[in-house]
Every structure is written in structure tokens, then in C-alpha cells.
mmCIF file of C-alpha atoms in Angstrom:
data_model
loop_
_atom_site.group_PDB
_atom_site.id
_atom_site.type_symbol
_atom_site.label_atom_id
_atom_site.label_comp_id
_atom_site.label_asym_id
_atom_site.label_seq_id
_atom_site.Cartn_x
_atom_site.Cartn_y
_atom_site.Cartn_z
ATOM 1 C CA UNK K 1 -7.172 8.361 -41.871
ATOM 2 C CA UNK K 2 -6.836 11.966 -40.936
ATOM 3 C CA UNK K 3 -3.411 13.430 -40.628
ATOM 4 C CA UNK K 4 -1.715 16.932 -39.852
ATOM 5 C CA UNK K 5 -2.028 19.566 -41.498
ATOM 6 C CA UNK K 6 1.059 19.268 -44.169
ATOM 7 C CA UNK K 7 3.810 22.217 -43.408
ATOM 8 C CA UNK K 8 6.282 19.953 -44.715
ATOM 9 C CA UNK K 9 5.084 18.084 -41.812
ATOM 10 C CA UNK K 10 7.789 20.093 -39.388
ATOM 11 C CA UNK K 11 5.528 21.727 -37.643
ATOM 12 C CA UNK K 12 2.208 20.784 -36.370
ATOM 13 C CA UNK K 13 -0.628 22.961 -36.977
ATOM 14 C CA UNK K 14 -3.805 23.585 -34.152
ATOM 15 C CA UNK K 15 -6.430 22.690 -36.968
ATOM 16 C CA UNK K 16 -4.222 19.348 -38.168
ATOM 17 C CA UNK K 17 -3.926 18.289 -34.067
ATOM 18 C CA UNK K 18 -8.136 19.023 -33.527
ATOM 19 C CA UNK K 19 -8.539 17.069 -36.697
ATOM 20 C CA UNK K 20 -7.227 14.041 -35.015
ATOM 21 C CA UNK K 21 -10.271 13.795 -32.974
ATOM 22 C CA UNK K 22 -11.869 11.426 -35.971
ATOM 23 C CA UNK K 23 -8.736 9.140 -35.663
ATOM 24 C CA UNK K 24 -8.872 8.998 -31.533
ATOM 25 C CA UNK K 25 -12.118 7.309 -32.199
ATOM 26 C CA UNK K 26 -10.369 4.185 -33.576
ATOM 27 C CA UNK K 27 -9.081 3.432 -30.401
ATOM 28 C CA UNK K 28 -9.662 2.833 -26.255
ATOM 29 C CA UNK K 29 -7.239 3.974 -23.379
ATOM 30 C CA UNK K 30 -9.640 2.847 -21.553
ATOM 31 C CA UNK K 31 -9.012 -0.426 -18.933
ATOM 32 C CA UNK K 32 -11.182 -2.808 -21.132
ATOM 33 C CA UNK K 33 -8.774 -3.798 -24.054
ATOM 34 C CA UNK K 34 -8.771 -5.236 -26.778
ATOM 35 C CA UNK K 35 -7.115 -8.589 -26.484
ATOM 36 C CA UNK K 36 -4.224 -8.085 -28.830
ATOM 37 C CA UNK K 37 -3.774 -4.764 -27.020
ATOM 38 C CA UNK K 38 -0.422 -3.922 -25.791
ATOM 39 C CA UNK K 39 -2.419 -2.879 -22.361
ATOM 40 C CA UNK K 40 -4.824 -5.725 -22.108
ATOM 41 C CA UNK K 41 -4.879 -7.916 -19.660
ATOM 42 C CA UNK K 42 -2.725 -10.861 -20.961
ATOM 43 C CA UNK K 43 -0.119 -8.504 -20.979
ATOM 44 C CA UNK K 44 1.964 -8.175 -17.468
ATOM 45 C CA UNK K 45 1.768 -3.995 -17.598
ATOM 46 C CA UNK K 46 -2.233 -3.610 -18.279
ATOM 47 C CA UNK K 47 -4.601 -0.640 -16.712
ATOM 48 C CA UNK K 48 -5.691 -1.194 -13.335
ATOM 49 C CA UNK K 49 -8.889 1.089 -14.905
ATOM 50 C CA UNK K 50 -10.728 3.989 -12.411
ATOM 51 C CA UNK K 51 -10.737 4.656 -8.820
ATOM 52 C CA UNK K 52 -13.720 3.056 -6.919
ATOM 53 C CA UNK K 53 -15.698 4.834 -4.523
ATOM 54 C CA UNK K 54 -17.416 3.262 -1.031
ATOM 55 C CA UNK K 55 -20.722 3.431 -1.979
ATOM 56 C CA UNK K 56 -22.788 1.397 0.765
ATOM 57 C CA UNK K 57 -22.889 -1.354 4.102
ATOM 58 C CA UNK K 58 -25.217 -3.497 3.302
ATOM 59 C CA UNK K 59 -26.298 -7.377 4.193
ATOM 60 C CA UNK K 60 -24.669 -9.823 2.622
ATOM 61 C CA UNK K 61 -26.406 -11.655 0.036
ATOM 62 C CA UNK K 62 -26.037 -14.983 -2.011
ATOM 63 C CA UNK K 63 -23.470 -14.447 -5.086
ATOM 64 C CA UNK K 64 -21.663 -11.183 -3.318
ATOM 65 C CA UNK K 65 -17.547 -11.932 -3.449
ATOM 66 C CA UNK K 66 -16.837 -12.905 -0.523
ATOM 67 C CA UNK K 67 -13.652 -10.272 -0.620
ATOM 68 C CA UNK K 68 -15.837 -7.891 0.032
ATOM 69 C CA UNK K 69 -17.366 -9.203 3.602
ATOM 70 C CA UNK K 70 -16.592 -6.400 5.609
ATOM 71 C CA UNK K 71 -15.606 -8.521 8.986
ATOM 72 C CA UNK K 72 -15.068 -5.922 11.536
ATOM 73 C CA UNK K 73 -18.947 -4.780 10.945
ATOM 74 C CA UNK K 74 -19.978 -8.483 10.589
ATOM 75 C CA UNK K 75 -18.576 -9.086 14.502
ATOM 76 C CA UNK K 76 -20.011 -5.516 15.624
ATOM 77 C CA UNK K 77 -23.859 -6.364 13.716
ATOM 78 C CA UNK K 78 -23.769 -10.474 14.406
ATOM 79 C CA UNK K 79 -24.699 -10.769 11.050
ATOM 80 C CA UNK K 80 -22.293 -10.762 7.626
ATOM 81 C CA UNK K 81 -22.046 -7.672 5.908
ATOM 82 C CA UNK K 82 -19.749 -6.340 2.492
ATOM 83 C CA UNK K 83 -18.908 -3.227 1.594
ATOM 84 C CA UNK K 84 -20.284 -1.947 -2.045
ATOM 85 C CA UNK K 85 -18.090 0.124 -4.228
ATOM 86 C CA UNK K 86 -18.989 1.907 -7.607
ATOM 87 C CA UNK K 87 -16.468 2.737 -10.466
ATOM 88 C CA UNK K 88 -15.814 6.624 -10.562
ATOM 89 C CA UNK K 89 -17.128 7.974 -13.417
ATOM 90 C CA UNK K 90 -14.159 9.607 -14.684
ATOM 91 C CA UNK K 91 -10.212 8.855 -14.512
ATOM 92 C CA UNK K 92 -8.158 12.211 -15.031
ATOM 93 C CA UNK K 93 -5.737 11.900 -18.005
ATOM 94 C CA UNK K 94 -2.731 13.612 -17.602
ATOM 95 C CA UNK K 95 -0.073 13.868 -20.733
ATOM 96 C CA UNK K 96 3.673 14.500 -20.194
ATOM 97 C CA UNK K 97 5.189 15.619 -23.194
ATOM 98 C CA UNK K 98 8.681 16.133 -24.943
ATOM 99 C CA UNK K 99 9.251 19.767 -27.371
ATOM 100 C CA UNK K 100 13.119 19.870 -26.092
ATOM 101 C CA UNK K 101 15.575 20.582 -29.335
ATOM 102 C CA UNK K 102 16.803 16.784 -29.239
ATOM 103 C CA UNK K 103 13.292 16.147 -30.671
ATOM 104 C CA UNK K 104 13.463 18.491 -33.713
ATOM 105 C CA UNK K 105 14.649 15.443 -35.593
ATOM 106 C CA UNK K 106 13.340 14.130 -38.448
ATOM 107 C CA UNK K 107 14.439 12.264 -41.355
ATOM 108 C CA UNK K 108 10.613 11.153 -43.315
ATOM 109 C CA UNK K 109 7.580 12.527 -42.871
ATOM 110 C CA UNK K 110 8.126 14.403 -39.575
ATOM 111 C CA UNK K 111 10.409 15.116 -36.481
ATOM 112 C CA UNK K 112 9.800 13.276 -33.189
ATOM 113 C CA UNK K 113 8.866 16.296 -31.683
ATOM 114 C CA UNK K 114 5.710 16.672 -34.190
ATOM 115 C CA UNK K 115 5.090 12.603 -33.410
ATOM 116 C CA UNK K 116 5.131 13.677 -29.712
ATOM 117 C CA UNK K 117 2.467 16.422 -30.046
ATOM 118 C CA UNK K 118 0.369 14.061 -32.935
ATOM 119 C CA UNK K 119 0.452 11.038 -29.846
ATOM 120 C CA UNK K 120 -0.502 13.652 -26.951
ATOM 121 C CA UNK K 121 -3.638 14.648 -29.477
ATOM 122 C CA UNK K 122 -4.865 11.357 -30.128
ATOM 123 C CA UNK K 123 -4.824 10.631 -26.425
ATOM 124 C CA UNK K 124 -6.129 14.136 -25.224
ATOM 125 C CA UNK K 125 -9.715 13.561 -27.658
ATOM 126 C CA UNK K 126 -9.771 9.682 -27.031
ATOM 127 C CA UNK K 127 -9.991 10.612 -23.147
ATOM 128 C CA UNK K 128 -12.238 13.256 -23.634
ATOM 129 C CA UNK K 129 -14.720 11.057 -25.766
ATOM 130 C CA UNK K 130 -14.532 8.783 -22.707
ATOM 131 C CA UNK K 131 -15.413 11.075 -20.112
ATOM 132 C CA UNK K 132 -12.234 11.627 -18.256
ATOM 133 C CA UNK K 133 -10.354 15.128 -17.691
ATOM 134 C CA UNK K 134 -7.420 15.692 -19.479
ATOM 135 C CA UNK K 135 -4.384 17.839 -18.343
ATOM 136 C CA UNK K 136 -0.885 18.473 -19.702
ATOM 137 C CA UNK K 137 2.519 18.921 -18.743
ATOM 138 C CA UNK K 138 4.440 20.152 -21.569
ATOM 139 C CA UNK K 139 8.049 20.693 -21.618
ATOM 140 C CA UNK K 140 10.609 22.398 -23.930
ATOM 141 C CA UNK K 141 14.254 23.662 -23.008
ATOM 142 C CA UNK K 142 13.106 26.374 -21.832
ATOM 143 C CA UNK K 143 9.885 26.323 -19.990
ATOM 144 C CA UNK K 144 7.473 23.779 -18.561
ATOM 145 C CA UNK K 145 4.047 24.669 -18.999
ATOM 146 C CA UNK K 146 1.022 22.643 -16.682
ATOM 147 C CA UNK K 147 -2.589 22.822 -18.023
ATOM 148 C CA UNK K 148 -4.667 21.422 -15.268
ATOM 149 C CA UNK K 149 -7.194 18.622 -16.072
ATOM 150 C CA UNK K 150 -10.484 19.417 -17.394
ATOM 151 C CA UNK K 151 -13.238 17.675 -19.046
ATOM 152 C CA UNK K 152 -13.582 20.093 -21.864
ATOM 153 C CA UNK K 153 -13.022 20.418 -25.376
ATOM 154 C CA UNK K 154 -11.774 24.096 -25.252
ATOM 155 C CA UNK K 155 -8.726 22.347 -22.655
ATOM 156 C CA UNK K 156 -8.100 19.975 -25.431
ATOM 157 C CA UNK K 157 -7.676 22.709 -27.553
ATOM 158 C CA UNK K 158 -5.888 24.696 -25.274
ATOM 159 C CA UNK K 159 -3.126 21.735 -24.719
ATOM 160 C CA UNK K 160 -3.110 21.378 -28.441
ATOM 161 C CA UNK K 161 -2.197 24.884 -28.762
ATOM 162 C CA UNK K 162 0.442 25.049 -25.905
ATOM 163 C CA UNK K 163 1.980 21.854 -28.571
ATOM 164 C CA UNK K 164 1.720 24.130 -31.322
ATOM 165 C CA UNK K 165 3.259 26.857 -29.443
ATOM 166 C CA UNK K 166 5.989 25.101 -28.122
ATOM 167 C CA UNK K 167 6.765 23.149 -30.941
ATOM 168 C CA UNK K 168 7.229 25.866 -33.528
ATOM 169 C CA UNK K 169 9.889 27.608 -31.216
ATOM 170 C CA UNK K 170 12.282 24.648 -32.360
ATOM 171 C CA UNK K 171 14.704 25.217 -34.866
ATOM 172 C CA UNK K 172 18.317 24.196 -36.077
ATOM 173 C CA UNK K 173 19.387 26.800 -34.065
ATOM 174 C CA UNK K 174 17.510 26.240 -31.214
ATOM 175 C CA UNK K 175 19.532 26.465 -27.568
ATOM 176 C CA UNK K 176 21.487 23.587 -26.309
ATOM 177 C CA UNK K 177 19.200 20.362 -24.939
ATOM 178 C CA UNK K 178 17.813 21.041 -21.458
ATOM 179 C CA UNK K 179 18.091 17.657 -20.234
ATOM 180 C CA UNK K 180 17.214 18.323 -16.662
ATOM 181 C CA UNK K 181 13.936 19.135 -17.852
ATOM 182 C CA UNK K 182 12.958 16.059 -18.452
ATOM 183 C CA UNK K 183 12.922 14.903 -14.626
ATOM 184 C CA UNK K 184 11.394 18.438 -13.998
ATOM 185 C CA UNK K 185 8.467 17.536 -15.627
ATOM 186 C CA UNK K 186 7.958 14.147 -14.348
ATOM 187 C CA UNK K 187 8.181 15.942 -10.547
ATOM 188 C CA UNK K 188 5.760 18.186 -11.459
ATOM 189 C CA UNK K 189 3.640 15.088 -12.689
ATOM 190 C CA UNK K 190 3.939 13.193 -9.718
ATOM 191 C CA UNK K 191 2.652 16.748 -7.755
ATOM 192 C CA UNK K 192 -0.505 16.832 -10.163
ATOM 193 C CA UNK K 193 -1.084 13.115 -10.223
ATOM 194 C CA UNK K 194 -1.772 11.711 -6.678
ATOM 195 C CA UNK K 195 -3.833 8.613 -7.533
ATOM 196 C CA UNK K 196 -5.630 6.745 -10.429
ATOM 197 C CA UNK K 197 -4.356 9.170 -13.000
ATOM 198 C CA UNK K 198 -3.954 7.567 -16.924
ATOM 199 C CA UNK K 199 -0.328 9.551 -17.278
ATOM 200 C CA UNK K 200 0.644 9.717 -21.315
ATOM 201 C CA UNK K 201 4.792 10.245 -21.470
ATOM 202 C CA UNK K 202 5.900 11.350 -24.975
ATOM 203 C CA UNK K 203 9.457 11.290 -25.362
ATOM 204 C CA UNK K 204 12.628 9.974 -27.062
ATOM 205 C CA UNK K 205 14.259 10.150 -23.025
ATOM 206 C CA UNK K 206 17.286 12.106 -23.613
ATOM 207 C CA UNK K 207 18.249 12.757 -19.911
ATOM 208 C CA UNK K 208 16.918 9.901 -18.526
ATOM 209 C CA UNK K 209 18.740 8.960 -15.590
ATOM 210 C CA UNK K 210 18.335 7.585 -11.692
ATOM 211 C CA UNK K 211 16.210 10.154 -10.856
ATOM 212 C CA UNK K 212 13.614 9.615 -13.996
ATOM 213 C CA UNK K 213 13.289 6.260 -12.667
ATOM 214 C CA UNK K 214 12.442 7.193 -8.926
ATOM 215 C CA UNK K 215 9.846 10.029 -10.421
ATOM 216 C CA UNK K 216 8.987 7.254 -12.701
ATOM 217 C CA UNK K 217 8.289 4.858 -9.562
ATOM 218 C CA UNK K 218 6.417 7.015 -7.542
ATOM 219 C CA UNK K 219 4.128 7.881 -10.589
ATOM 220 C CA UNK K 220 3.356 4.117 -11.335
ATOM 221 C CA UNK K 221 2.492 2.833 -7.294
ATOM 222 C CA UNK K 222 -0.682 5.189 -7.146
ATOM 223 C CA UNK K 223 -1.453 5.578 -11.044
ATOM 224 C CA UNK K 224 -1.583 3.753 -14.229
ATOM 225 C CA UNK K 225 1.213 5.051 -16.990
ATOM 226 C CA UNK K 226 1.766 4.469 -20.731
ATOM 227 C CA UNK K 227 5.488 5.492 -22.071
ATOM 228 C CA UNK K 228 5.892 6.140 -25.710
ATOM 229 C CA UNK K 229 9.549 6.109 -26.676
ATOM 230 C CA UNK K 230 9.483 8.140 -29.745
ATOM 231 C CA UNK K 231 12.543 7.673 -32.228
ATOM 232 C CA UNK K 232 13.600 8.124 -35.877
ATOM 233 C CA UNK K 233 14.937 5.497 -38.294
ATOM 234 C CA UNK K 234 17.819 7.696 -38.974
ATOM 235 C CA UNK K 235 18.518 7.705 -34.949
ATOM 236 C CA UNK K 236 18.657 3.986 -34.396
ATOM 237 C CA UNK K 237 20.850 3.142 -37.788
ATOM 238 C CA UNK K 238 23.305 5.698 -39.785
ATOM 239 C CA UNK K 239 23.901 5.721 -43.895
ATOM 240 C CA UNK K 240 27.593 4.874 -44.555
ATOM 241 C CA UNK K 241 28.918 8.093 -45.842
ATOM 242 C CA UNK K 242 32.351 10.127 -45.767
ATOM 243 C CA UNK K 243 33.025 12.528 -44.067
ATOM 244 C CA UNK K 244 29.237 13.368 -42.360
ATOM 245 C CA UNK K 245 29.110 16.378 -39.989
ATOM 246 C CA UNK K 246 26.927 15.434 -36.571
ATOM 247 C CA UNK K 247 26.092 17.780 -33.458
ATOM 248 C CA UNK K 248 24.109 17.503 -30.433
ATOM 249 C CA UNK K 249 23.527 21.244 -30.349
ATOM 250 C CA UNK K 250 26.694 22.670 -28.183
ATOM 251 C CA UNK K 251 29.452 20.786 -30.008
ATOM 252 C CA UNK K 252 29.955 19.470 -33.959
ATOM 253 C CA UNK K 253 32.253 16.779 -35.210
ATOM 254 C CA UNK K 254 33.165 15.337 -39.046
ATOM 255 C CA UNK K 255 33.275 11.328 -38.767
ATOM 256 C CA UNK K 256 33.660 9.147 -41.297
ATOM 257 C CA UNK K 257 30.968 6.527 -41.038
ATOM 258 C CA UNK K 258 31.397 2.847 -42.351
ATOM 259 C CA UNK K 259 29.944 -0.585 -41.422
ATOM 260 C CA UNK K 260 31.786 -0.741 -37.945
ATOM 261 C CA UNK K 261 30.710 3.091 -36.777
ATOM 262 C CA UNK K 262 26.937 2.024 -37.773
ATOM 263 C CA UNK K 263 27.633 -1.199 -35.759
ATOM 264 C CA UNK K 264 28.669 0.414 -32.729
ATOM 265 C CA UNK K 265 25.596 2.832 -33.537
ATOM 266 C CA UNK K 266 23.187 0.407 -33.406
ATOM 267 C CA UNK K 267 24.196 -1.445 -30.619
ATOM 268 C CA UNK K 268 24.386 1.518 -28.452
ATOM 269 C CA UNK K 269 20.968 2.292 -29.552
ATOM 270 C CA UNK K 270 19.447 -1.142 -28.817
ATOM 271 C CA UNK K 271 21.495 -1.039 -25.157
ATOM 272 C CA UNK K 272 20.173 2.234 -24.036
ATOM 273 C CA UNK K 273 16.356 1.473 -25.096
ATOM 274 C CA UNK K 274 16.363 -2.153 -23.648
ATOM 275 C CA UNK K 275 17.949 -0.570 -20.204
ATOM 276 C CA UNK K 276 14.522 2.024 -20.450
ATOM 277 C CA UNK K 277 12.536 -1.091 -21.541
ATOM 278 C CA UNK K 278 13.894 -3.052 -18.711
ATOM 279 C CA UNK K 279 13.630 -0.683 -16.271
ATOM 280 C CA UNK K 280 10.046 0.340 -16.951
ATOM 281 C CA UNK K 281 8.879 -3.601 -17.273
ATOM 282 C CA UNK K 282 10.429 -3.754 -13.834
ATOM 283 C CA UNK K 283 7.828 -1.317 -12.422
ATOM 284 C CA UNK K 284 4.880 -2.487 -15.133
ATOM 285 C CA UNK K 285 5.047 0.503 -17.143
ATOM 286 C CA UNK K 286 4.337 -0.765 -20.891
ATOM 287 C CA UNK K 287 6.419 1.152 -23.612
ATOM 288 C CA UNK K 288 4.846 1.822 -27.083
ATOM 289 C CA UNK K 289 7.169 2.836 -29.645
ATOM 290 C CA UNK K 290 6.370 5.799 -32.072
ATOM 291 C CA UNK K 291 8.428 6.010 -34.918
ATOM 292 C CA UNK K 292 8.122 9.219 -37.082
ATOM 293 C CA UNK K 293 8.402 7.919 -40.878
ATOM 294 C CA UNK K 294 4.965 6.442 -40.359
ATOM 295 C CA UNK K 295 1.260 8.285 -39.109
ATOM 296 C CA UNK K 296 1.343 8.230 -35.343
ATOM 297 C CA UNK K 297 -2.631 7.478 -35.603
ATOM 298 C CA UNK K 298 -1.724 3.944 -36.857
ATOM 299 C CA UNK K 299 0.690 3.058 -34.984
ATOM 300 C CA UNK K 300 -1.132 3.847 -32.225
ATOM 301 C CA UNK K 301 -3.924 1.518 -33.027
ATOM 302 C CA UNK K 302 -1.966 -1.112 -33.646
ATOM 303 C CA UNK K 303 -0.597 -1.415 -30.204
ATOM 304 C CA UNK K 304 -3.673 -1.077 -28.373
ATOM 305 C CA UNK K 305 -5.923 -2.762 -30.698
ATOM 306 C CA UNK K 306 -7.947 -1.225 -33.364
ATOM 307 C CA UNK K 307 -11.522 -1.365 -33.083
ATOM 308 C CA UNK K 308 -14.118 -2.418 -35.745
#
């Protein structure tokens, strides 16, 4: 299985993210799923697949559903008639994805921001092997850059490189979290995407708030989404150690953590991602978690089924 290019695995590299185009073949975000697929239909959040198109009028005929009997031009003709429709070739791809300075975190392998640009990758070449455009909206704490959708390998490469870009401008000493910029991005998204759009969110959702869950809304009633909650180990559960030193990039503390700190850890962990799993259920957005101490490729298929 390919992987990144190895920089101590902090940063991703452009030739490690176009490499990934061997893994993307392993799996389909495509509506026809695999049935252990987290987006198949068995599940309650699958893909409603591509747009249709009106393709004809014509006379009814034996076997035709009758859901498609057209009855206004049935009454108008005296005779039954249905309404043909063809599957649009293509479903644009768009990819929404997290390089903020809460996501240069990593305790194995990589950071979540490298996880975030590895998953965006994988889904950029698995749509372009299928056809579809693919666009990006990538966001740091600074700047949110759009690459429109495209049905080219040189975009996929472009988005990669935006990643790269973006990604290697994080630091220890990065500036303080932009958390507004999360619910930037997802208004820009819902401005790009206006129907039957695949949309790819990458992110550990720092900032999430009301408003991520109205932009949220309005980008699931017209379009099929896939959230990736992307977290590290080290996030979810602490070590037990004296005297630790923590920040969140404006202000620093010492604490002393024992077995009731890393209680009270975990459970606030496991109440704010079962709020963002609840939440998103509610409006049949699936959530895939990526966790960084392990290749994003196979987690990936995994979820949505591997093929053979």
C-alpha cells in the first residue's frame, strides 16, 4: 500500500499525495457500495448517487414504473405517457478541508492535518478515475483558498499542491486557531455546491457550532456529504504524568494529570463527538473517523468497503 512520502511524516509532500492515486483505486465513492460499506444502502446515511436529466416523452410501454407516468400529458394526449430520465454522466466532487494550527497535532505517524490532506487525495483521484470533477475548498487560519471543479488530473494536482502549500505553513508557532474559519468555508461550500455535489469534509471540527450545523443543513438537502472527523489517540485519552505543560496556541497551563483528569478527558471527548455524531445522523450525514497513528488509505477502505 502506497504511503507519503516520509518527512518524518509532518509534512506531506506533492509526489507522496499523487502517489496515492494507486491506493484510490481500492475503493468507490461512488453510489453503488459495497454492502459492508459505511455508505451503502443498508445504512440510513447512503449516496443518493448523480443528478438525472429529462431525457424524453414517450408512450408508455409494458414493464415502465409506473412512477414515471407523466399524468398531466396522459389527459392532454388520451393516451398514457412517462417521462424518461438518464443518469448524468458526472457528479462534481467537491472537498472541504481542515490545515488550521489545531490540526498540527500528532502523536504516531503523522498530525491530523497531514491525515486531512492524505483523505482529500484519496478522494480527489478516486473521483477523478470515476469521471466526476473535483474541486476544493481548503482552509487554514489564515486564508481560504477555492479551486473550482474540474475533471482533470493537473486540478488534482493543483488541489494537492494548495494541501502541500498550506500544510507546510503550520508550525508550533503557528498563529492562534482561526475557528471562524471553519463555518467560512462551509458558506463558501454551500455557494459552490448548489445540487448533487459528493462534498468530502476533513476535519477534527474545532469551531463547530450552530451555525456549522445550518451550513451543514443546507449542504445536505440538495447534495450528498461524507464527514471525516479526524482525531489523534493522544487527543481522545492523556498519559498520567506530573506536571505536563498543555496550550491551545494563545494561552499555556502546567496540570498535573492522574486517573480522574484523564477521566474527565475522555468523557468530554466522547460528549463532544457523539453531539457532532448526533447531529449529523439527524440530517443523514455519515461520519468516518480518521485516526492518524494508522495509513489513512486503510482506513478508508475499510469503511466503505474494499474491493477485490
Amino acid at each position: 500500500m502506497a504511503s507519503p512520502k516520509r518527512s518524518g511524516d509532518v509534512y506531506p509532500t506533492l509526489e507522496g499525495l499523487a502517489r496515492l492515486r494507486v491506493d484510490a483505486k481500492g475503493f468507490s465513492l461512488l453510489p453503488r457500495q459495497p454492502v459492508n460499506s459505511l455508505l451503502s444502502g443498508r445504512h440510513a446515511s447512503r449516496l443518493r448517487g448523480r443528478g438525472l436529466t429529462f431525457e424524453e416523452l414517450r408512450d408508455y410501454r409494458p414493464g415502465d414504473d409506473i412512477r414515471t407516468i407523466d399524468w398531466r400529458a396522459t389527459a392532454r394526449l388520451r393516451k398514457t405517457h412517462v417521462r424518461v430520465y438518464t443518469e448524468e454522466r458526472e457528479r462534481p466532487v467537491l472537498l472541504v478541508v481542515d490545515q488550521r494550527s489545531n490540526m498540527f497535532f500528532g502523536s504516531a505517524r503523522t498530525t491530523k492535518a497531514t491525515a486531512a490532506a492524505e483523505l482529500a487525495a484519496l478522494a480527489a483521484w478516486a473521483s477523478l478515475d470515476a469521471g466526476d470533477r473535483v474541486g476544493a475548498i481548503i482552509f487554514g487560519d489564515d486564508e481560504v483558498v477555492e479551486v473550482r471543479p474540474q475533471r482533470s488530473r493537473e486540478n488534482v494536482l493543483r488541489i494537492c499542491h494548495e494541501l502541500v502549500r498550506m500544510n507546510r505553513k503550520l508550525s508550533s508557532s503557528s498563529r492562534p486557531l482561526n475557528a471562524a474559519n471553519l463555518n467560512e468555508a462551509l458558506r463558501r461550500a454551500v455557494n459552490v455546491a448548489n445540487h448533487d455535489f459528493l462534498i468530502v469534509l476533513a476535519t477534527d471540527y474545532i469551531g463547530n457550532n450552530d451555525e456549522t450545523h445550518r451550513h451543514a443543513t443546507r449542504l445536505a438537502s440538495h447534495n450528498d456529504v461524507l464527514a471525516t472527523l479526524v482525531y489523534d489517540p493522544l487527543g481522545v485519552s492523556l498519559p498520567e504524568l506530573a506536571g505536563a505543560d498543555f496550550t491551545d496556541g494563545s494561552r499555556a497551563a502546567t496540570v498535573d494529570v492522574d486517573s480522574k483528569v484523564n477521566e474527565r478527558f475522555i468523557e468530554e471527548f466522547r460528549r463532544l463527538s457523539e453531539t457532532i455524531r448526533t447531529r449529523l445522523r439527524a440530517i443523514r450525514i455519515p461520519v468516518l473517523p480518521i485516526c492518524t497513528h494508522e495509513p489513512v488509505a486503510g482506513q478508508v477502505m475499510t469503511a466503505l468497503g474494499e474491493r477485490r
